[in-house]
mmCIF file of C-alpha atoms and ligand atoms in Angstrom:
data_model
loop_
_atom_site.group_PDB
_atom_site.id
_atom_site.type_symbol
_atom_site.label_atom_id
_atom_site.label_comp_id
_atom_site.label_asym_id
_atom_site.label_seq_id
_atom_site.Cartn_x
_atom_site.Cartn_y
_atom_site.Cartn_z
ATOM 1 C CA UNK J 1 46.040 121.222 98.240
ATOM 2 C CA UNK J 2 48.713 120.653 95.642
ATOM 3 C CA UNK J 3 52.053 122.346 95.883
ATOM 4 C CA UNK J 4 54.375 123.572 93.214
ATOM 5 C CA UNK J 5 57.924 122.444 93.634
ATOM 6 C CA UNK J 6 59.281 124.015 90.419
ATOM 7 C CA UNK J 7 61.800 126.236 92.174
ATOM 8 C CA UNK J 8 63.015 123.368 94.354
ATOM 9 C CA UNK J 9 63.601 121.219 91.273
ATOM 10 C CA UNK J 10 65.322 123.955 89.262
ATOM 11 C CA UNK J 11 67.591 124.645 92.244
ATOM 12 C CA UNK J 12 68.510 120.942 92.312
ATOM 13 C CA UNK J 13 69.193 120.993 88.566
ATOM 14 C CA UNK J 14 71.536 123.953 89.029
ATOM 15 C CA UNK J 15 73.415 122.252 91.856
ATOM 16 C CA UNK J 16 73.844 119.041 89.887
ATOM 17 C CA UNK J 17 75.083 120.941 86.870
ATOM 18 C CA UNK J 18 77.804 122.569 88.936
ATOM 19 C CA UNK J 19 78.979 119.561 90.841
ATOM 20 C CA UNK J 20 82.002 117.721 89.563
ATOM 21 C CA UNK J 21 82.681 114.663 91.673
ATOM 22 C CA UNK J 22 80.918 111.529 92.826
ATOM 23 C CA UNK J 23 81.522 112.744 96.319
ATOM 24 C CA UNK J 24 79.621 115.999 95.632
ATOM 25 C CA UNK J 25 76.772 114.081 94.027
ATOM 26 C CA UNK J 26 76.573 111.851 97.096
ATOM 27 C CA UNK J 27 76.353 114.984 99.277
ATOM 28 C CA UNK J 28 73.538 116.403 97.185
ATOM 29 C CA UNK J 29 71.753 113.087 97.402
ATOM 30 C CA UNK J 30 71.785 113.042 101.157
ATOM 31 C CA UNK J 31 70.843 116.742 101.285
ATOM 32 C CA UNK J 32 67.681 115.997 99.316
ATOM 33 C CA UNK J 33 66.864 112.382 99.971
ATOM 34 C CA UNK J 34 68.506 111.729 103.357
ATOM 35 C CA UNK J 35 66.566 111.024 106.529
ATOM 36 C CA UNK J 36 66.354 114.715 107.401
ATOM 37 C CA UNK J 37 66.709 115.913 103.842
ATOM 38 C CA UNK J 38 64.587 118.430 101.926
ATOM 39 C CA UNK J 39 62.161 115.813 100.632
ATOM 40 C CA UNK J 40 61.522 114.407 104.118
ATOM 41 C CA UNK J 41 60.924 117.899 105.448
ATOM 42 C CA UNK J 42 58.340 118.493 102.712
ATOM 43 C CA UNK J 43 56.698 115.165 103.576
ATOM 44 C CA UNK J 44 56.366 116.368 107.192
ATOM 45 C CA UNK J 45 53.797 118.878 105.985
ATOM 46 C CA UNK J 46 51.384 116.034 105.452
ATOM 47 C CA UNK J 47 50.840 115.928 109.191
ATOM 48 C CA UNK J 48 49.328 119.401 109.174
ATOM 49 C CA UNK J 49 47.097 118.893 106.152
ATOM 50 C CA UNK J 50 43.414 118.086 106.386
ATOM 51 C CA UNK J 51 42.115 114.798 105.077
ATOM 52 C CA UNK J 52 41.042 116.371 101.781
ATOM 53 C CA UNK J 53 44.315 118.195 101.333
ATOM 54 C CA UNK J 54 46.347 115.092 102.122
ATOM 55 C CA UNK J 55 45.357 113.370 98.910
ATOM 56 C CA UNK J 56 46.528 116.151 96.600
ATOM 57 C CA UNK J 57 49.573 116.976 98.673
ATOM 58 C CA UNK J 58 50.610 113.308 98.846
ATOM 59 C CA UNK J 59 50.382 113.062 95.083
ATOM 60 C CA UNK J 60 52.610 116.101 94.438
ATOM 61 C CA UNK J 61 55.078 114.983 97.139
ATOM 62 C CA UNK J 62 55.463 111.612 95.455
ATOM 63 C CA UNK J 63 56.006 113.311 92.118
ATOM 64 C CA UNK J 64 58.656 115.504 93.758
ATOM 65 C CA UNK J 65 60.416 112.552 95.324
ATOM 66 C CA UNK J 66 60.497 110.623 92.050
ATOM 67 C CA UNK J 67 61.796 113.631 90.150
ATOM 68 C CA UNK J 68 64.574 114.238 92.666
ATOM 69 C CA UNK J 69 65.572 110.575 92.607
ATOM 70 C CA UNK J 70 65.592 110.496 88.810
ATOM 71 C CA UNK J 71 67.678 113.617 88.430
ATOM 72 C CA UNK J 72 70.265 112.441 90.921
ATOM 73 C CA UNK J 73 70.631 108.930 89.557
ATOM 74 C CA UNK J 74 70.844 110.287 86.017
ATOM 75 C CA UNK J 75 73.693 112.550 87.077
ATOM 76 C CA UNK J 76 75.373 109.654 88.865
ATOM 77 C CA UNK J 77 75.297 107.360 85.870
ATOM 78 C CA UNK J 78 76.507 110.152 83.562
ATOM 79 C CA UNK J 79 79.383 110.852 85.917
ATOM 80 C CA UNK J 80 80.406 107.205 86.061
ATOM 81 C CA UNK J 81 80.198 106.773 82.303
ATOM 82 C CA UNK J 82 81.990 109.866 81.109
ATOM 83 C CA UNK J 83 84.588 110.009 83.856
ATOM 84 C CA UNK J 84 84.401 113.798 83.627
ATOM 85 C CA UNK J 85 84.408 113.842 87.402
ATOM 86 C CA UNK J 86 87.407 113.113 89.617
ATOM 87 C CA UNK J 87 86.689 109.398 89.848
ATOM 88 C CA UNK J 88 88.212 108.008 93.074
ATOM 89 C CA UNK J 89 89.433 104.787 91.366
ATOM 90 C CA UNK J 90 91.498 104.900 88.195
ATOM 91 C CA UNK J 91 90.215 101.843 86.383
ATOM 92 C CA UNK J 92 92.798 102.302 83.639
ATOM 93 C CA UNK J 93 95.763 101.572 85.944
ATOM 94 C CA UNK J 94 97.472 98.228 85.211
ATOM 95 C CA UNK J 95 96.550 95.581 87.782
ATOM 96 C CA UNK J 96 98.886 94.446 90.540
ATOM 97 C CA UNK J 97 100.891 91.405 89.567
ATOM 98 C CA UNK J 98 99.966 88.536 91.876
ATOM 99 C CA UNK J 99 102.847 86.142 91.521
ATOM 100 C CA UNK J 100 102.064 82.478 91.813
ATOM 101 C CA UNK J 101 104.346 79.889 93.359
ATOM 102 C CA UNK J 102 106.100 77.116 91.526
ATOM 103 C CA UNK J 103 106.882 73.512 92.210
ATOM 104 C CA UNK J 104 110.174 72.690 93.861
ATOM 105 C CA UNK J 105 112.746 71.294 91.392
ATOM 106 C CA UNK J 106 112.983 68.092 93.462
ATOM 107 C CA UNK J 107 109.210 67.570 93.232
ATOM 108 C CA UNK J 108 109.365 68.321 89.503
ATOM 109 C CA UNK J 109 112.131 65.748 89.041
ATOM 110 C CA UNK J 110 110.284 63.132 91.120
ATOM 111 C CA UNK J 111 107.170 63.708 89.010
ATOM 112 C CA UNK J 112 109.117 63.359 85.774
ATOM 113 C CA UNK J 113 110.850 60.163 86.918
ATOM 114 C CA UNK J 114 107.719 58.517 88.314
ATOM 115 C CA UNK J 115 105.688 59.366 85.237
ATOM 116 C CA UNK J 116 108.295 57.757 82.957
ATOM 117 C CA UNK J 117 108.672 54.656 85.156
ATOM 118 C CA UNK J 118 104.898 54.581 85.600
ATOM 119 C CA UNK J 119 104.576 54.083 81.853
ATOM 120 C CA UNK J 120 106.869 51.062 82.135
ATOM 121 C CA UNK J 121 104.505 49.550 84.705
ATOM 122 C CA UNK J 122 106.190 50.496 87.990
ATOM 123 C CA UNK J 123 103.801 51.348 90.848
ATOM 124 C CA UNK J 124 104.844 53.994 93.355
ATOM 125 C CA UNK J 125 105.233 52.801 96.972
ATOM 126 C CA UNK J 126 106.369 54.744 100.017
ATOM 127 C CA UNK J 127 107.697 53.502 103.325
ATOM 128 C CA UNK J 128 108.830 54.666 106.738
ATOM 129 C CA UNK J 129 111.870 56.863 107.268
ATOM 130 C CA UNK J 130 112.885 55.514 110.690
ATOM 131 C CA UNK J 131 113.820 51.957 109.896
ATOM 132 C CA UNK J 132 115.244 48.998 111.774
ATOM 133 C CA UNK J 133 118.501 47.280 110.932
ATOM 134 C CA UNK J 134 116.729 44.261 109.477
ATOM 135 C CA UNK J 135 114.908 46.166 106.698
ATOM 136 C CA UNK J 136 117.684 48.647 106.005
ATOM 137 C CA UNK J 137 120.677 46.275 106.200
ATOM 138 C CA UNK J 138 120.283 42.622 107.163
ATOM 139 C CA UNK J 139 117.570 41.615 104.708
ATOM 140 C CA UNK J 140 119.560 43.368 101.996
ATOM 141 C CA UNK J 141 122.525 41.132 102.607
ATOM 142 C CA UNK J 142 124.551 43.967 104.100
ATOM 143 C CA UNK J 143 126.879 42.332 106.633
ATOM 144 C CA UNK J 144 127.665 43.703 110.087
ATOM 145 C CA UNK J 145 131.123 44.605 108.867
ATOM 146 C CA UNK J 146 129.903 46.818 106.038
ATOM 147 C CA UNK J 147 131.048 50.465 106.431
ATOM 148 C CA UNK J 148 127.501 51.745 105.816
ATOM 149 C CA UNK J 149 126.555 50.235 109.165
ATOM 150 C CA UNK J 150 129.097 52.425 110.898
ATOM 151 C CA UNK J 151 127.907 55.219 113.201
ATOM 152 C CA UNK J 152 129.901 57.656 111.041
ATOM 153 C CA UNK J 153 127.825 56.902 107.987
ATOM 154 C CA UNK J 154 124.359 56.356 109.367
ATOM 155 C CA UNK J 155 122.161 58.356 111.747
ATOM 156 C CA UNK J 156 121.141 55.971 114.505
ATOM 157 C CA UNK J 157 118.075 56.916 116.543
ATOM 158 C CA UNK J 158 118.606 54.116 119.032
ATOM 159 C CA UNK J 159 120.362 50.756 119.052
ATOM 160 C CA UNK J 160 118.233 49.143 116.389
ATOM 161 C CA UNK J 161 116.543 52.204 114.874
ATOM 162 C CA UNK J 162 118.078 54.422 112.232
ATOM 163 C CA UNK J 163 117.144 56.946 109.569
ATOM 164 C CA UNK J 164 116.966 54.836 106.423
ATOM 165 C CA UNK J 165 120.096 55.170 104.297
ATOM 166 C CA UNK J 166 118.340 54.145 101.093
ATOM 167 C CA UNK J 167 114.833 53.311 99.940
ATOM 168 C CA UNK J 168 115.834 49.673 99.394
ATOM 169 C CA UNK J 169 114.171 49.083 102.776
ATOM 170 C CA UNK J 170 110.826 49.795 101.086
ATOM 171 C CA UNK J 171 111.597 47.045 98.579
ATOM 172 C CA UNK J 172 112.126 44.579 101.427
ATOM 173 C CA UNK J 173 108.827 45.604 103.043
ATOM 174 C CA UNK J 174 106.975 45.366 99.724
ATOM 175 C CA UNK J 175 108.402 41.950 98.871
ATOM 176 C CA UNK J 176 107.539 40.665 102.346
ATOM 177 C CA UNK J 177 103.956 41.836 102.179
ATOM 178 C CA UNK J 178 103.140 41.421 98.482
ATOM 179 C CA UNK J 179 105.222 38.475 97.315
ATOM 180 C CA UNK J 180 106.182 37.968 93.643
ATOM 181 C CA UNK J 181 105.592 39.068 90.908
ATOM 182 C CA UNK J 182 106.163 42.708 91.741
ATOM 183 C CA UNK J 183 107.054 45.929 89.930
ATOM 184 C CA UNK J 184 107.503 48.928 92.187
ATOM 185 C CA UNK J 185 109.290 52.260 92.467
ATOM 186 C CA UNK J 186 110.064 53.926 95.768
ATOM 187 C CA UNK J 187 110.601 57.690 95.782
ATOM 188 C CA UNK J 188 111.522 59.181 99.145
ATOM 189 C CA UNK J 189 113.938 60.843 101.538
ATOM 190 C CA UNK J 190 117.063 59.082 102.739
ATOM 191 C CA UNK J 191 119.713 60.087 105.269
ATOM 192 C CA UNK J 192 123.491 59.734 105.466
ATOM 193 C CA UNK J 193 126.202 61.505 107.488
ATOM 194 C CA UNK J 194 127.536 63.515 104.560
ATOM 195 C CA UNK J 195 127.665 67.194 103.715
ATOM 196 C CA UNK J 196 129.522 68.945 100.894
ATOM 197 C CA UNK J 197 128.610 70.579 97.545
ATOM 198 C CA UNK J 198 127.494 67.246 96.122
ATOM 199 C CA UNK J 199 126.243 65.529 99.288
ATOM 200 C CA UNK J 200 123.556 66.500 101.746
ATOM 201 C CA UNK J 201 122.700 64.619 104.983
ATOM 202 C CA UNK J 202 119.151 64.274 103.656
ATOM 203 C CA UNK J 203 118.498 63.635 99.995
ATOM 204 C CA UNK J 204 115.988 61.886 97.771
ATOM 205 C CA UNK J 205 116.224 58.556 96.085
ATOM 206 C CA UNK J 206 114.058 56.483 93.888
ATOM 207 C CA UNK J 207 114.581 52.807 93.478
ATOM 208 C CA UNK J 208 112.964 50.446 91.054
ATOM 209 C CA UNK J 209 112.367 46.767 91.606
ATOM 210 C CA UNK J 210 110.987 44.206 89.206
ATOM 211 C CA UNK J 211 110.514 40.596 90.320
ATOM 212 C CA UNK J 212 108.989 38.081 87.961
ATOM 213 C CA UNK J 213 109.693 34.847 86.169
ATOM 214 C CA UNK J 214 112.718 34.873 83.820
ATOM 215 C CA UNK J 215 113.783 38.441 84.437
ATOM 216 C CA UNK J 216 117.346 38.993 83.244
ATOM 217 C CA UNK J 217 119.950 41.712 82.856
ATOM 218 C CA UNK J 218 118.653 42.646 79.382
ATOM 219 C CA UNK J 219 115.371 43.781 80.935
ATOM 220 C CA UNK J 220 117.317 45.979 83.342
ATOM 221 C CA UNK J 221 119.433 47.461 80.546
ATOM 222 C CA UNK J 222 116.383 48.096 78.372
ATOM 223 C CA UNK J 223 114.423 49.868 81.105
ATOM 224 C CA UNK J 224 117.336 52.062 82.176
ATOM 225 C CA UNK J 225 118.494 52.942 78.658
ATOM 226 C CA UNK J 226 114.995 54.041 77.695
ATOM 227 C CA UNK J 227 114.555 55.840 80.984
ATOM 228 C CA UNK J 228 117.716 57.945 80.538
ATOM 229 C CA UNK J 229 116.734 58.932 76.988
ATOM 230 C CA UNK J 230 113.233 59.920 78.076
ATOM 231 C CA UNK J 231 114.368 61.768 81.173
ATOM 232 C CA UNK J 232 116.954 63.922 79.395
ATOM 233 C CA UNK J 233 114.833 64.209 76.265
ATOM 234 C CA UNK J 234 117.634 63.071 73.945
ATOM 235 C CA UNK J 235 119.977 60.171 73.291
ATOM 236 C CA UNK J 236 122.754 60.180 75.864
ATOM 237 C CA UNK J 237 126.017 58.288 75.711
ATOM 238 C CA UNK J 238 125.780 55.763 78.548
ATOM 239 C CA UNK J 239 127.738 52.795 79.838
ATOM 240 C CA UNK J 240 127.113 50.042 82.377
ATOM 241 C CA UNK J 241 130.230 49.660 84.534
ATOM 242 C CA UNK J 242 130.648 46.543 86.716
ATOM 243 C CA UNK J 243 130.285 47.392 90.394
ATOM 244 C CA UNK J 244 129.441 45.861 93.734
ATOM 245 C CA UNK J 245 126.378 46.059 95.983
ATOM 246 C CA UNK J 246 125.703 43.411 98.634
ATOM 247 C CA UNK J 247 122.055 43.113 97.532
ATOM 248 C CA UNK J 248 122.593 42.611 93.789
ATOM 249 C CA UNK J 249 124.658 40.151 91.769
ATOM 250 C CA UNK J 250 125.843 40.979 89.170
ATOM 251 C CA UNK J 251 125.894 44.693 89.982
ATOM 252 C CA UNK J 252 126.616 47.677 87.806
ATOM 253 C CA UNK J 253 126.734 51.408 87.840
ATOM 254 C CA UNK J 254 125.308 53.422 85.018
ATOM 255 C CA UNK J 255 127.440 56.346 83.849
ATOM 256 C CA UNK J 256 126.463 59.015 81.386
ATOM 257 C CA UNK J 257 128.821 61.159 79.362
ATOM 258 C CA UNK J 258 128.407 64.766 80.324
ATOM 259 C CA UNK J 259 130.597 67.448 78.740
ATOM 260 C CA UNK J 260 133.192 64.871 77.813
ATOM 261 C CA UNK J 261 133.295 63.219 81.249
ATOM 262 C CA UNK J 262 131.767 59.979 82.506
ATOM 263 C CA UNK J 263 129.489 60.686 85.474
ATOM 264 C CA UNK J 264 128.070 58.030 87.733
ATOM 265 C CA UNK J 265 124.280 58.274 87.825
ATOM 266 C CA UNK J 266 122.827 55.179 89.436
ATOM 267 C CA UNK J 267 123.474 51.731 90.846
ATOM 268 C CA UNK J 268 121.724 48.617 89.632
ATOM 269 C CA UNK J 269 121.888 44.864 89.351
ATOM 270 C CA UNK J 270 120.098 41.548 89.567
ATOM 271 C CA UNK J 271 118.535 40.994 92.988
ATOM 272 C CA UNK J 272 120.847 38.751 95.035
ATOM 273 C CA UNK J 273 119.422 35.248 95.756
ATOM 274 C CA UNK J 274 120.116 35.847 99.473
ATOM 275 C CA UNK J 275 117.802 38.864 99.409
ATOM 276 C CA UNK J 276 115.038 36.845 97.738
ATOM 277 C CA UNK J 277 115.478 34.120 100.348
ATOM 278 C CA UNK J 278 115.320 36.724 103.143
ATOM 279 C CA UNK J 279 111.912 37.849 101.890
ATOM 280 C CA UNK J 280 110.757 34.262 101.296
ATOM 281 C CA UNK J 281 110.721 34.381 97.517
ATOM 282 C CA UNK J 282 112.074 31.246 95.897
ATOM 283 C CA UNK J 283 114.959 32.344 93.656
ATOM 284 C CA UNK J 284 114.553 29.184 91.594
ATOM 285 C CA UNK J 285 111.138 30.412 90.435
ATOM 286 C CA UNK J 286 111.670 34.142 90.395
ATOM 287 C CA UNK J 287 114.420 36.544 89.512
ATOM 288 C CA UNK J 288 114.500 40.318 89.419
ATOM 289 C CA UNK J 289 116.415 43.493 88.860
ATOM 290 C CA UNK J 290 116.747 46.602 90.987
ATOM 291 C CA UNK J 291 118.165 50.056 90.522
ATOM 292 C CA UNK J 292 118.557 53.093 92.712
ATOM 293 C CA UNK J 293 119.237 56.672 91.801
ATOM 294 C CA UNK J 294 119.700 59.999 93.529
ATOM 295 C CA UNK J 295 117.014 62.496 92.538
ATOM 296 C CA UNK J 296 119.142 65.565 93.355
ATOM 297 C CA UNK J 297 121.941 64.176 91.205
ATOM 298 C CA UNK J 298 119.675 63.747 88.181
ATOM 299 C CA UNK J 299 118.125 67.186 88.717
ATOM 300 C CA UNK J 300 121.611 68.753 88.928
ATOM 301 C CA UNK J 301 122.625 67.168 85.629
ATOM 302 C CA UNK J 302 119.391 68.037 83.853
ATOM 303 C CA UNK J 303 119.213 71.646 85.050
ATOM 304 C CA UNK J 304 122.952 72.324 85.287
ATOM 305 C CA UNK J 305 123.031 73.000 89.035
ATOM 306 C CA UNK J 306 126.499 72.949 90.581
ATOM 307 C CA UNK J 307 125.764 72.945 94.309
ATOM 308 C CA UNK J 308 123.261 70.483 95.695
ATOM 309 C CA UNK J 309 122.669 72.652 98.760
ATOM 310 C CA UNK J 310 120.844 75.203 96.581
ATOM 311 C CA UNK J 311 117.846 72.874 96.621
ATOM 312 C CA UNK J 312 117.390 73.486 100.333
ATOM 313 C CA UNK J 313 118.179 77.186 100.721
ATOM 314 C CA UNK J 314 114.681 78.341 99.725
ATOM 315 C CA UNK J 315 116.090 81.111 97.581
ATOM 316 C CA UNK J 316 113.110 82.438 95.628
ATOM 317 C CA UNK J 317 115.187 83.609 92.656
ATOM 318 C CA UNK J 318 116.622 80.087 92.297
ATOM 319 C CA UNK J 319 113.281 78.346 92.785
ATOM 320 C CA UNK J 320 111.310 80.654 90.490
ATOM 321 C CA UNK J 321 113.430 79.539 87.532
ATOM 322 C CA UNK J 322 111.441 76.309 87.580
ATOM 323 C CA UNK J 323 108.123 78.086 87.118
ATOM 324 C CA UNK J 324 105.811 76.346 84.715
ATOM 325 C CA UNK J 325 107.411 72.933 85.093
ATOM 326 C CA UNK J 326 105.264 70.225 86.562
HETATM 327 N N1 LIG W 401 120.630 51.173 97.431
HETATM 328 C C1 LIG W 401 121.721 51.623 96.626
HETATM 329 C C2 LIG W 401 122.238 52.937 97.187
HETATM 330 O O1 LIG W 401 121.580 53.549 97.955
HETATM 331 C C3 LIG W 401 121.330 51.825 95.183
HETATM 332 C C4 LIG W 401 120.962 50.557 94.497
HETATM 333 C C5 LIG W 401 119.674 50.132 94.491
HETATM 334 C C6 LIG W 401 121.920 49.815 93.835
HETATM 335 C C7 LIG W 401 119.319 48.963 93.848
HETATM 336 C C8 LIG W 401 121.607 48.646 93.213
HETATM 337 C C9 LIG W 401 120.315 48.241 93.199
HETATM 338 O O2 LIG W 401 123.333 53.346 96.859
#
């Protein structure tokens, strides 16, 4: 027994012609092809057919099913292509802007400084932030009477433990464990009891140290002069002004001319023989230079930032200005 499904098919054609949304097409699909849909109901008739009839009936039912499936999927693909139906997603809308983060200006500045010094052969070393008096003061030739050792200037954790006031302590540790020759830079956080627009109780420093045979002040001047030009991307007017640090002799401060004014940028000098002796390097065989600079200070000059505290306020509009910089 074969069955003619012409009217069923033409009815489906009519319905599809009239329908106007993907949602309607989906409804038609389940009405015809769903578990209890028209096609399933027709298939149920197989149960009542005799063995002979089953063959013919099965054939026409399969043809029906295929035809229904074809018509519906054709309509579906037409609807998706031509968009002449009320498409639930407007693919022409502009996408949502997913904003990406940016590096912090302090990280950017550290990266710039270390990549320049890295080219000059300095290797980056880090140390501990809770130091003892020996590594932070004594070994650096800083006497008991020095004001930096005062409770007002330094955060003491206990009698002999303190938050390092400079990264020079890392130089002492490196010289003790690696001996000479040595060429290191030490970026990191340092702590002092200070807070105003140009001072923060925590700030970042990087120090450079070069110990080798026959190192003299010209090497120091050459490295720092080149460094300043590379860091600011142009020739800057600079001067070395005599100064004093217990751990260097002679000592100097490097100033740069900024908008007509001399600004102090970093301290430097030839490593004091006492320091070399403290770390068991013979100053008759080796000499060296050292310098130390404040990262925030350099970043403020380069990016024209007036208040150092802005670095730590996490203000997105301030931070996002550094987007794209590495
Ligand atoms: N340690 C000094 C400071 O924190 C900087 C410095 C380092 C000066 C090395 C001279 C040589 O101020």
